[in-house]
Amino acid sequence: MTVESTAARKPRRSAGSKAGGTGTGRTTRAGAGKSAEPELVQLLTPEGKRVKNAKNAEFAQYVAGVTPEDLRGLYRDMVLTRRFDAEATSLQRQGELGLWASLLGQEAAQIGSGRALRDDDYVFPTYREHGVAWCRGVDPTNLLGMFRGVNNGGWDPNGNNFHLYTIVIGSQTLHATGYAMGVAMDGADSAVIAYFGDGASSQGDVAESFTFSAVYNAPVVFFCQNNQWAISEPTEKQTRVPLYQRAQGYGFPGVRVDGNDVLACLAVTRWALERARNGEGPTLVEAYTYRMGAHTTSDDPTKYRADEERESWEAKDPILRLRRHLEASNHTDEGFFAELEAESEALGRRVREAVRAMPDPDHFAIFENVYADGHALVDEERAQFAAYQESFATESDSGFAAGTGGN
Amino acid sequence: MADSVSTKNLALAKAINESLRRALETDPKVLVMGEDVGKLGGVFRVTDGLQKDFGESRVIDTPLAESGIVGTAIGMALRGYRPVVEIQFDGFVFPAYDQIVTQLAKMHARSLGKVKMPVVVRIPYGGGIGAVEHHSESPEALFAHVSGLKIVSPSNASDAYWMMQQAIQSDDPVIFFEPKRRYWDKGEVNTEAIPGPLHKAQVVREGTDLTLVAYGPMVKLCQEVAAAAAEEGKNLEVLDLRSVSPLDFDSIQTSVEKTRRLVVVHEAPVFFGSGAEIAARITERCFYHLEAPVLRVGGYHAPYPPARLEEEYLPGLDRVLDAVDRALAY
């Protein structure tokens, strides 16, 4: 899908608007973290209707060229991502994965933003960006290695310009900023996008990345998926102002987009990426969404949040919303959904089989790639380990007692 | 040697400056970053004149945010640059400790070798200059405990020049501890010499009775100790480690097998310090050669004291001589 090339280009805003935000939601009161609706850029209602208003006019042109085929592509991406995610959750329950961080409910934020990217853009994810990885062409089975415990990464970051998942909260926003500074130094017109959550917005590294990116006018888009909960801590425990408004204090625009509206996420991200490419510096996009599942499979959200809350968000489901729109617009027939269902099941099967077939790493992988240039201590300990391993062979061969190896 | 055009008599700080200049000239991907490194040339003037000659995009003044400095350097390294970042003082590195330990050190391993992290973190460290709190610490052991990092510290101008070249050329992250009390000590630097391996220790004084092991600021002290001991008829060997990780145990072992006694000297607190690691390993390697337990001289398990007390805290001539006497008395 070549969604980038379909984006309508608009004239530059006046220079005076650089530090003043986008004109979106500037009238919102501080402390209104929960009254999100009036601030949201939305193009598709939960009922699947296209909506036009003063707030979204600036962004709607970025999806003006989206075709019915593009819409079906976005729908397919979201369905397959959700199917993959469900399979991974099941695999964790079956003991095949040590942990899983589900993206259930955040498909629109990830597919919308992910499909706004060009191949030469670079993505810095946190650890829940399975949908973005999908958009980048990372094989979903590669995402599971770290959760199964066979590696700490599992893909070549430069293969798809998709960096490894980062577990320490917010660290990657600085890597994205530095990478973007490098892009600018190279004179390239690609952009960088950093994903993080509402909890990460409290981290110092995120604040520092805002500072650095603003000071150096780095071509980076900060894409915050505000899914309302940082494990058991609600957004109110992170901030007293809507998160997108934080950007203003750093001197770049912030926008809150309906994170369950894939079209709005696509439009707003394209707009932000265009700003980056045009040398207008960073942008903060707050995708207002909801984590439908647990933080990870270790978590129990029933201990800290009410069923009604989840139910209210189920009504805003990103996939259902686009399906309603596709059906109402006669952009699909039953065959499309049936084929996609079959494709989903095939993906689930492939993922399941791939995980079960995933070999444990070689024992000596412990010592591999600790250093690029090598290190005497690693060499020494590898040799000790080898001798220890070897002692078991000796034991079975000659009947030596265990525990004599290693020296 | 003084006649050679390639040999200069330089203060240690100036040697680093010239080394950075050479790296910036040689490789367009090398960048210098940090607080005040531009117009001011750093608070110790180590980067003096570099921004003027290489511009603000190669010698980058940063916001006052250490985690940001290291974190963005990681991103630049991912983009193919080779950043050399300055942490203004030892005690200020801790806001960046998370980025160094959880990100910089691990990136190569996590990516299964797909990405390199050629980042140098320069840290002026150690005491003896009468500074205020957080300006005199020696946190090298905190970094040496972390796999994925290399830790080096030159003791003289020539090593400062060449080890910086090697650190920048390394595809691994290098924490480059600069002995700030030796910044103004001059020494010969041959800018065309072929340097030895970055992680090889060097015997800076041959001896037969006992080995003194040190690195960075304590090497000069140990040479003074050896000179003083020589007046008492004691013949001490002094080994400059140059690198804390990896640590050249082979060279220490060779020396100890000869002298049979070992005293390790560093400014950092002795407890869980690099001296403890050296003592443990050398005891394993040289148990039957040792005539005395390995002794350590270093800082106390106390916050680095106010400047008026630092001479009591830091290893000095008498404390090291006392340890030498104790080792020789066995």
XYZ file of C-alpha atoms in Angstrom:
737
model
C 0.000 0.000 0.000
C 1.500 3.307 -1.024
C -0.358 5.503 1.347
C 2.461 8.004 1.711
C 2.355 8.977 -1.910
C -1.358 9.657 -1.778
C -1.061 12.358 0.871
C -2.210 15.732 -0.303
C 0.390 18.410 0.191
C -0.623 21.658 1.742
C 1.056 25.034 1.874
C 3.361 25.776 4.785
C 1.894 27.550 7.720
C 3.270 30.921 8.644
C 6.517 30.890 10.588
C 4.786 32.357 13.580
C 2.838 29.184 14.188
C 5.946 27.100 14.890
C 5.894 27.259 18.625
C 2.221 27.760 19.100
C 0.773 24.328 18.585
C -1.544 23.346 15.810
C -4.637 25.205 16.687
C -6.042 21.937 17.892
C -7.551 21.878 21.340
C -5.821 24.994 22.548
C -8.860 26.048 24.506
C -8.842 22.957 26.668
C -8.501 23.520 30.379
C -5.555 22.137 32.244
C -6.462 19.124 34.322
C -9.081 17.944 31.877
C -7.318 14.673 31.253
C -10.521 12.651 31.075
C -12.652 14.941 28.937
C -10.921 13.881 25.785
C -13.697 14.001 23.243
C -13.726 17.718 22.379
C -9.994 17.647 21.793
C -9.822 14.626 19.537
C -9.063 14.770 15.873
C -11.535 12.241 14.511
C -12.384 11.334 10.907
C -14.433 8.243 11.523
C -17.008 7.987 14.293
C -17.450 4.825 16.339
C -20.480 4.175 14.141
C -18.242 4.211 11.104
C -19.395 7.535 9.671
C -16.979 9.996 8.107
C -17.039 13.237 10.022
C -16.024 16.727 8.933
C -15.481 19.530 11.368
C -13.252 22.498 11.993
C -10.888 20.422 14.095
C -10.185 17.754 11.515
C -10.201 19.957 8.399
C -6.455 20.555 8.639
C -5.779 16.831 8.698
C -8.510 15.394 6.463
C -6.637 16.443 3.347
C -3.868 14.007 4.282
C -6.218 11.110 3.618
C -8.127 12.701 0.761
C -6.520 10.278 -1.669
C -7.205 7.132 0.318
C -8.999 4.639 -1.930
C -11.454 1.883 -0.957
C -8.600 -0.525 -1.589
C -6.441 1.383 0.872
C -9.229 1.194 3.435
C -9.529 -2.545 2.955
C -5.766 -2.746 3.394
C -5.940 -0.891 6.704
C -8.774 -3.163 7.809
C -6.794 -6.241 6.847
C -3.752 -4.973 8.753
C -5.788 -4.428 11.891
C -7.569 -7.778 11.706
C -4.381 -9.736 11.121
C -2.549 -7.844 13.845
C -5.343 -8.596 16.298
C -5.327 -12.239 15.262
C -1.583 -12.446 15.751
C -1.892 -10.788 19.134
C -4.634 -13.194 20.217
C -2.518 -16.139 19.146
C 0.432 -14.856 21.150
C -1.782 -14.420 24.215
C -2.983 -18.010 23.824
C 0.545 -19.251 23.382
C 1.523 -17.570 26.626
C -1.409 -19.242 28.390
C -0.287 -22.558 26.963
C 3.191 -22.068 28.361
C 4.871 -21.453 25.020
C 5.760 -17.835 25.810
C 7.067 -16.522 29.115
C 5.189 -13.262 28.734
C 3.123 -11.337 26.244
C 2.252 -7.652 26.016
C -1.032 -7.493 24.149
C -1.934 -4.589 21.865
C -5.638 -5.418 21.891
C -7.542 -2.192 21.296
C -4.581 -0.237 19.953
C -4.661 -1.566 16.391
C -5.825 1.672 14.811
C -3.156 3.788 16.493
C -0.437 1.409 15.343
C -1.656 0.616 11.843
C -2.673 4.195 11.137
C 0.688 5.601 12.197
C 2.649 2.664 10.818
C 1.107 2.993 7.343
C 1.942 6.688 7.289
C 5.654 5.835 7.246
C 7.970 5.613 4.290
C 10.453 2.774 3.958
C 13.370 5.090 4.710
C 11.798 6.356 7.926
C 13.069 4.805 11.130
C 10.918 3.467 13.945
C 11.814 3.245 17.629
C 9.167 1.116 19.339
C 8.551 0.272 22.937
C 7.554 -3.380 23.464
C 3.904 -3.390 22.351
C 4.232 -2.137 18.775
C 3.303 -5.402 17.084
C 1.077 -3.586 14.614
C 3.803 -1.139 13.659
C 6.195 -4.051 13.222
C 3.615 -5.603 10.915
C 3.534 -2.428 8.840
C 7.332 -2.438 8.641
C 7.386 -5.972 7.282
C 8.944 -7.578 10.338
C 7.777 -11.179 10.385
C 5.471 -11.469 13.408
C 7.123 -14.683 14.513
C 10.345 -12.715 14.985
C 8.608 -10.625 17.636
C 8.084 -13.683 19.786
C 11.668 -14.733 20.370
C 12.214 -12.375 23.266
C 8.891 -13.334 24.830
C 9.731 -17.004 24.487
C 13.144 -16.355 25.946
C 15.369 -17.382 23.087
C 16.818 -13.931 22.413
C 16.619 -10.289 23.481
C 15.683 -8.926 20.098
C 15.138 -11.228 17.206
C 15.384 -9.085 14.119
C 17.899 -6.924 12.331
C 16.889 -3.347 13.166
C 18.307 -2.125 9.877
C 16.467 -4.762 7.861
C 13.181 -2.903 8.143
C 14.256 0.344 9.836
C 12.462 -0.947 12.908
C 14.586 -0.822 16.043
C 14.480 -3.535 18.680
C 11.811 -3.391 21.342
C 12.918 -1.353 24.333
C 11.843 -2.535 27.760
C 13.151 0.330 29.894
C 10.358 2.848 29.746
C 10.999 5.843 27.508
C 14.697 5.174 26.774
C 14.057 4.837 23.057
C 12.707 8.359 22.706
C 16.268 9.627 23.135
C 17.608 7.112 20.650
C 14.997 8.305 18.183
C 15.976 11.900 18.784
C 19.682 11.202 18.285
C 18.934 9.184 15.175
C 16.817 12.051 13.871
C 19.628 14.502 14.583
C 21.823 12.246 12.466
C 19.237 12.210 9.680
C 19.253 15.998 9.690
C 23.062 16.090 9.645
C 23.023 13.741 6.671
C 20.725 16.124 4.854
C 18.211 13.313 4.319
C 14.480 13.962 4.218
C 13.424 10.832 6.047
C 11.750 11.045 9.407
C 11.931 9.166 12.686
C 9.069 8.068 14.887
C 9.275 7.139 18.553
C 6.503 5.176 20.216
C 5.841 5.340 23.925
C 2.955 5.266 26.349
C 1.250 7.567 28.801
C 3.289 6.110 31.650
C 6.516 6.858 29.799
C 5.520 10.492 29.557
C 6.519 10.764 33.228
C 10.046 9.599 32.533
C 12.916 12.034 32.464
C 14.226 10.579 29.222
C 11.018 11.530 27.451
C 11.295 15.083 28.760
C 14.941 15.192 27.685
C 14.069 13.880 24.249
C 11.525 16.686 23.905
C 14.194 19.192 24.888
C 16.857 17.845 22.552
C 14.525 17.422 19.596
C 13.195 20.956 19.980
C 16.628 22.527 20.434
C 18.074 20.743 17.401
C 14.852 20.834 15.384
C 15.147 17.090 14.921
C 12.849 15.395 12.397
C 11.154 13.148 14.927
C 7.523 12.358 15.631
C 6.719 11.393 19.192
C 3.790 9.024 18.996
C 2.323 8.548 22.456
C -0.322 5.869 22.717
C -2.259 6.994 25.721
C -3.989 3.726 26.506
C -5.163 5.128 29.859
C -3.197 2.760 32.067
C 0.454 2.237 32.978
C 0.005 -1.207 34.484
C -2.341 -0.224 37.330
C -1.639 3.514 37.316
C -4.217 5.623 35.510
C -3.250 8.606 33.386
C -4.232 10.921 36.235
C -1.235 9.562 38.111
C 1.026 10.685 35.269
C -0.212 14.121 34.398
C -2.487 16.982 35.324
C -2.699 18.287 31.782
C -3.680 16.477 28.595
C -0.475 14.887 27.382
C -0.452 16.467 23.937
C -0.317 19.879 25.596
C 3.097 19.087 27.030
C 4.605 19.776 23.609
C 3.741 23.438 23.770
C 6.108 23.985 26.663
C 8.940 22.606 24.575
C 8.093 24.715 21.569
C 6.572 22.258 19.153
C 3.032 21.269 18.322
C 1.033 18.561 19.997
C -2.153 16.968 18.733
C -4.567 14.554 20.331
C -5.996 12.138 17.839
C -8.685 9.525 18.259
C -6.424 6.525 18.637
C -9.223 4.129 17.734
C -9.758 5.843 14.387
C -7.279 4.411 11.925
C -7.963 7.072 9.335
C -7.374 9.928 11.761
C -4.172 8.293 13.000
C -2.993 7.930 9.409
C -3.803 11.557 8.633
C -2.283 13.100 11.736
C 0.877 11.007 11.501
C 1.307 11.941 7.838
C 0.955 15.566 8.803
C 3.538 15.209 11.565
C 5.949 13.290 9.321
C 5.605 15.954 6.658
C 6.546 18.595 9.191
C 9.626 16.553 10.054
C 10.596 16.114 6.408
C 10.156 19.805 5.742
C 12.559 20.761 8.485
C 9.855 21.961 10.846
C 11.068 19.803 13.698
C 9.365 17.492 16.151
C 5.691 16.886 16.791
C 3.916 15.131 19.617
C 0.958 13.016 18.619
C -1.127 11.693 21.469
C -3.239 8.807 20.237
C -6.070 8.614 22.718
C -6.904 4.939 22.935
C -7.437 2.075 25.329
C -5.595 -1.046 26.257
C -8.432 -3.597 26.196
C -6.414 -6.360 27.742
C -3.928 -6.549 30.546
C -0.632 -4.663 30.594
C 1.040 -7.999 30.076
C -0.061 -11.541 30.705
C 1.351 -11.162 34.246
C -1.137 -8.439 35.023
C -4.689 -8.615 36.420
C -6.653 -5.524 35.395
C -9.734 -6.673 37.293
C -7.924 -5.554 40.448
C -7.729 -1.922 39.417
C -10.307 -1.034 36.792
C -14.031 -1.362 36.395
C -15.747 -3.573 33.810
C -17.868 -0.630 32.710
C -14.790 1.237 31.588
C -13.730 -1.518 29.263
C -17.258 -1.915 27.998
C -17.451 1.769 27.146
C -14.301 1.430 25.079
C -15.498 -1.734 23.377
C -18.123 0.438 21.756
C -15.268 2.414 20.188
C -13.495 -0.641 18.840
C -11.170 0.377 16.012
C -11.796 -2.665 13.844
C -15.552 -2.675 14.199
C -15.598 1.015 13.357
C -13.831 0.557 10.042
C -15.909 -2.497 9.222
C -19.081 -0.491 9.681
C -17.675 2.174 7.410
C -16.639 -0.318 4.748
C -20.029 -1.980 4.823
C -21.982 1.263 4.772
C -19.901 2.544 1.880
C -20.300 -0.668 -0.094
C -16.535 -0.929 -0.284
C -16.561 -4.666 0.410
C -18.555 -7.783 -0.122
C -18.925 -10.839 2.060
C -16.156 -12.548 0.158
C -13.633 -10.026 1.472
C -14.447 -10.754 5.082
C -14.526 -14.502 4.513
C -11.165 -14.476 2.804
C -9.690 -12.360 5.550
C -11.063 -14.733 8.157
C -9.327 -17.607 6.424
C -6.117 -15.586 6.163
C -6.310 -14.802 9.884
C -6.652 -18.437 10.796
C -3.733 -19.310 8.577
C -1.626 -16.626 10.258
C -2.569 -17.942 13.684
C -1.581 -21.445 12.649
C 1.704 -20.264 11.194
C 2.579 -18.329 14.338
C 1.680 -21.249 16.589
C 3.753 -23.689 14.612
C 6.677 -21.306 14.331
C 6.803 -20.707 18.069
C 6.662 -24.378 18.904
C 9.398 -25.072 16.390
C 11.601 -22.257 17.671
C 14.870 -23.820 18.782
C 16.517 -22.932 22.054
C 19.654 -20.910 21.463
C 23.032 -22.561 21.477
C 24.546 -22.542 24.970
C 27.473 -20.486 23.773
C 25.125 -17.703 22.661
C 25.630 -16.339 26.185
C 29.065 -15.189 25.132
C 28.268 -14.021 21.636
C 28.162 -10.362 20.677
C 28.843 -9.089 24.184
C 31.506 -6.965 22.499
C 32.112 -6.151 18.856
C 35.899 -6.130 19.288
C 36.118 -8.967 21.825
C 37.038 -8.890 25.506
C 39.555 -10.995 27.378
C 37.222 -11.760 30.281
C 34.469 -13.000 27.972
C 37.006 -15.202 26.186
C 38.228 -16.583 29.504
C 34.754 -17.297 30.818
C 33.695 -18.866 27.531
C 36.643 -21.229 27.844
C 35.680 -22.062 31.433
C 32.116 -22.692 30.350
C 33.315 -24.914 27.529
C 35.453 -26.916 29.937
C 32.517 -27.260 32.288
C 30.251 -28.434 29.489
C 32.948 -30.793 28.348
C 33.172 -32.277 31.841
C 29.718 -33.810 31.401
C 30.897 -35.665 28.348
C 33.899 -36.849 30.323
C 31.643 -37.886 33.171
C 29.483 -40.111 31.016
C 32.526 -41.503 29.238
C 34.648 -42.355 32.226
C 32.325 -42.262 35.212
C 33.877 -39.192 36.886
C 31.848 -37.596 39.644
C 29.942 -34.457 38.777
C 31.204 -31.065 39.883
C 34.827 -31.494 38.981
C 34.698 -29.504 35.801
C 35.327 -25.889 35.161
C 38.870 -25.510 36.391
C 63.020 12.341 20.086
C 62.416 16.052 20.671
C 63.836 16.745 17.229
C 61.194 14.726 15.449
C 58.396 16.749 13.854
C 55.890 14.168 15.008
C 56.871 14.411 18.653
C 55.338 17.100 20.810
C 55.543 17.943 24.475
C 51.933 18.214 25.518
C 49.881 18.488 28.669
C 47.564 15.495 29.047
C 44.471 17.637 28.404
C 46.038 19.095 25.277
C 46.982 15.617 24.098
C 43.318 14.621 24.262
C 42.406 17.814 22.452
C 44.840 17.031 19.653
C 43.615 13.476 19.525
C 40.001 14.612 19.156
C 41.098 17.065 16.483
C 42.796 14.294 14.573
C 39.716 12.077 14.825
C 37.426 14.881 13.648
C 39.749 15.536 10.711
C 40.131 11.900 9.771
C 36.560 10.671 10.017
C 33.574 12.866 9.133
C 31.378 10.581 11.227
C 33.143 11.519 14.466
C 31.211 14.022 16.595
C 32.004 15.678 19.899
C 29.059 16.376 22.194
C 28.524 17.670 25.679
C 27.773 20.563 27.950
C 29.997 23.577 27.261
C 32.242 21.717 24.818
C 31.763 24.346 22.101
C 32.688 27.989 22.600
C 34.075 27.437 26.082
C 36.014 24.350 25.041
C 34.816 22.416 28.067
C 35.332 23.368 31.682
C 38.826 21.870 31.455
C 39.332 23.245 27.893
C 39.852 19.718 26.602
C 37.735 20.544 23.525
C 39.173 24.033 23.153
C 39.026 25.403 19.614
C 37.339 22.352 18.124
C 33.976 23.956 17.496
C 35.634 26.956 15.900
C 37.360 24.693 13.400
C 34.788 21.961 12.863
C 31.516 23.815 13.326
C 28.509 23.466 15.575
C 27.242 20.335 13.879
C 30.446 18.395 14.591
C 31.177 19.822 18.039
C 27.790 20.049 19.634
C 26.874 22.018 22.715
C 24.072 20.113 24.396
C 21.313 20.901 26.866
C 22.181 20.180 30.499
C 20.883 16.645 30.491
C 23.304 13.771 30.827
C 20.843 11.022 30.007
C 19.925 13.026 26.926
C 23.564 13.362 25.913
C 24.218 9.629 26.072
C 20.764 8.636 24.808
C 21.001 10.825 21.720
C 24.578 9.641 21.152
C 23.208 6.092 21.023
C 20.734 7.203 18.370
C 23.482 8.886 16.387
C 25.609 5.758 16.591
C 22.633 3.818 15.220
C 22.625 6.274 12.325
C 26.316 5.581 11.645
C 28.034 8.338 13.598
C 30.810 7.927 16.158
C 29.978 10.304 18.986
C 32.485 11.244 21.663
C 30.468 12.648 24.530
C 31.758 14.551 27.517
C 30.290 14.168 30.962
C 31.450 17.301 32.702
C 32.445 15.639 35.969
C 32.467 12.123 37.413
C 29.626 12.708 39.857
C 27.339 13.936 37.088
C 27.373 10.703 35.121
C 24.649 9.083 37.165
C 21.677 10.634 35.363
C 23.173 8.940 32.281
C 23.927 5.697 34.079
C 20.656 4.122 32.970
C 21.308 4.879 29.306
C 24.895 3.638 29.601
C 24.084 0.440 31.455
C 20.726 -0.633 30.040
C 21.095 0.651 26.484
C 24.630 1.529 25.396
C 26.230 -1.564 26.924
C 23.612 -4.015 25.699
C 22.719 -2.856 22.201
C 25.284 -4.959 20.361
C 24.327 -8.147 22.199
C 20.567 -7.527 21.969
C 20.819 -7.012 18.241
C 22.789 -10.257 17.908
C 25.666 -8.198 16.588
C 23.637 -6.348 13.967
C 24.336 -2.901 15.349
C 27.553 -1.415 16.669
C 27.853 1.139 19.435
C 30.995 3.163 18.719
C 30.358 5.710 21.470
C 33.071 7.135 23.712
C 31.949 8.583 27.034
C 34.665 10.894 28.360
C 34.584 11.409 32.109
C 37.082 13.650 33.907
C 37.406 11.773 37.189
C 39.134 11.586 40.523
C 40.143 14.035 43.209
C 43.062 16.122 44.253
C 41.998 19.424 42.729
C 40.155 20.902 45.705
C 36.743 20.701 44.074
C 33.296 20.726 45.653
C 31.007 17.748 46.167
C 30.392 15.395 43.180
C 33.491 16.684 41.336
C 36.116 14.228 42.600
C 34.749 10.717 42.413
C 36.102 7.535 40.858
C 33.120 5.459 39.725
C 35.024 3.122 37.392
C 34.071 -0.055 39.262
C 30.390 0.731 38.800
C 30.953 0.597 35.052
C 33.435 -2.257 35.005
C 30.800 -4.501 36.564
C 28.684 -4.067 33.439
C 29.345 -6.316 30.470
C 29.400 -4.633 27.105
C 31.420 -1.642 28.243
C 35.130 -1.086 28.012
C 36.749 1.048 30.681
C 40.083 2.752 30.172
C 42.084 5.464 31.878
C 45.354 6.921 30.599
C 47.987 8.106 33.032
C 50.136 10.212 30.703
C 49.910 12.439 27.657
C 51.054 9.876 25.117
C 48.551 7.277 26.290
C 45.843 9.939 26.457
C 46.473 10.759 22.808
C 46.652 7.223 21.517
C 44.088 5.593 23.743
C 41.566 8.218 22.636
C 42.293 7.363 19.001
C 41.769 3.696 19.769
C 38.631 4.325 21.819
C 37.046 6.277 18.975
C 37.967 3.587 16.477
C 36.497 0.846 18.661
C 33.077 -0.461 17.666
C 32.352 -0.994 21.348
C 31.303 1.679 23.816
C 34.304 2.918 25.768
C 34.108 4.779 29.054
C 37.171 6.975 28.934
C 38.137 8.113 32.417
C 40.420 11.129 32.287
C 42.560 11.754 35.377
C 41.698 15.387 35.875
C 44.471 16.048 38.414
C 46.950 15.046 35.695
C 45.409 17.206 32.959
C 48.234 19.722 33.264
C 51.105 17.201 33.424
C 53.210 17.367 30.315
C 54.702 14.490 28.412
C 56.132 13.526 25.050
C 53.583 12.502 22.443
C 54.730 10.917 19.217
C 51.762 11.367 16.932
C 53.146 8.942 14.398
C 54.095 6.130 16.708
C 52.255 2.860 16.364
C 50.500 2.390 19.695
C 50.330 -0.881 21.549
C 46.999 -2.602 22.140
C 44.491 -0.464 24.044
C 44.045 -2.996 26.804
C 47.640 -3.975 27.447
C 49.155 -2.959 30.766
C 52.570 -1.369 30.770
C 55.486 -1.782 33.144
C 56.477 1.804 33.818
C 59.215 0.896 36.287
C 60.979 -2.429 36.566
C 61.493 -3.911 40.010
C 61.994 -7.167 41.864
C 60.646 -6.831 45.404
C 56.984 -5.962 44.991
C 54.527 -4.951 42.286
C 52.518 -1.770 42.533
C 49.494 -1.798 40.258
C 47.632 1.406 39.388
C 45.906 3.249 36.577
C 45.040 6.844 35.740
C 45.939 9.383 38.413
C 47.580 6.875 40.754
C 50.322 5.783 38.349
C 52.357 8.901 38.971
C 51.941 8.463 42.714
C 53.122 4.867 42.490
C 56.188 5.989 40.541
C 56.903 8.466 43.338
C 56.390 5.703 45.887
C 58.828 3.465 44.022
C 61.399 6.283 43.923
C 60.996 6.872 47.658
C 61.211 3.154 48.411
C 64.346 2.899 46.303
C 66.025 5.281 48.723
C 65.340 2.670 51.383
C 66.791 -0.041 49.191
C 63.469 -1.483 48.057
C 63.134 -2.286 44.407
C 59.481 -1.884 43.344
C 57.909 -2.630 39.996
C 55.125 -0.296 38.829
C 52.479 -1.478 36.431
C 50.156 0.960 34.673
C 47.010 -1.011 33.870
C 45.657 1.585 31.389
C 42.480 -0.468 31.115
C 40.119 -1.535 33.864
C 37.898 -3.607 31.562
C 39.238 -5.736 30.117
C 41.891 -6.039 32.743
C 45.303 -7.326 31.730
C 45.683 -10.064 34.352
C 48.417 -11.744 32.342
C 50.729 -8.776 32.794
C 49.946 -8.577 36.498
C 50.555 -12.295 36.845
C 53.912 -12.069 35.059
C 54.987 -9.280 37.367
C 53.750 -10.967 40.541
C 55.442 -14.246 39.658
C 58.627 -12.224 39.601
C 58.137 -9.993 42.655
C 55.819 -12.246 44.703
C 54.099 -9.308 46.318
C 51.294 -7.091 45.077
C 49.788 -3.807 46.240
C 46.922 -2.310 44.244
C 46.362 1.430 44.429
C 43.298 3.364 43.250
C 41.363 6.402 44.386
C 37.977 4.710 44.405
C 36.690 3.137 47.614
C 38.433 -0.163 48.261
C 35.218 -2.026 49.052
C 34.006 -3.888 45.924
C 36.496 -1.884 43.911
C 38.792 -2.871 41.064
C 41.478 -3.747 43.624
C 39.202 -6.423 45.055
C 38.836 -8.025 41.641
C 42.569 -7.898 41.041
C 43.315 -9.358 44.479
C 40.860 -12.197 44.005
C 42.020 -13.194 40.570
C 45.703 -12.839 41.256
C 45.267 -14.961 44.360
C 43.672 -17.625 42.159
C 46.367 -17.389 39.539
C 49.441 -16.901 41.716
C 48.575 -18.508 45.053
C 51.808 -20.438 45.292
C 53.926 -17.526 44.171
C 52.626 -15.004 46.659
C 54.680 -14.288 49.761
C 52.052 -11.937 51.166
C 48.341 -11.278 50.762
C 47.449 -8.833 48.021
C 46.945 -5.474 49.700
C 44.836 -2.588 48.534
C 45.140 1.126 49.084
C 42.231 3.366 48.122
C 39.321 5.436 49.284
C 37.179 4.693 52.305
C 33.569 3.523 52.392
C 32.440 7.085 52.900
C 31.249 9.896 50.676
C 34.112 11.704 49.013
C 35.003 14.263 51.675
C 35.133 18.048 51.488
C 38.287 19.321 49.793
C 40.097 20.130 53.035
C 39.975 16.453 53.948
C 40.691 14.902 50.596
C 44.396 14.418 51.288
C 43.360 12.179 54.180
C 40.961 10.256 51.974
C 43.096 9.842 48.879
C 45.971 7.387 48.781
C 49.166 9.359 49.291
C 52.843 8.539 49.413
C 52.858 7.487 53.063
C 49.762 5.291 52.888
C 51.107 3.418 49.915
C 54.565 3.092 51.474
C 52.915 1.750 54.596
C 51.155 -0.925 52.551
C 54.440 -1.738 50.831
C 56.087 -2.208 54.220
C 53.278 -4.430 55.435
C 53.505 -6.605 52.336
C 57.260 -6.873 52.621
C 57.017 -7.783 56.311
C 55.330 -11.142 55.619
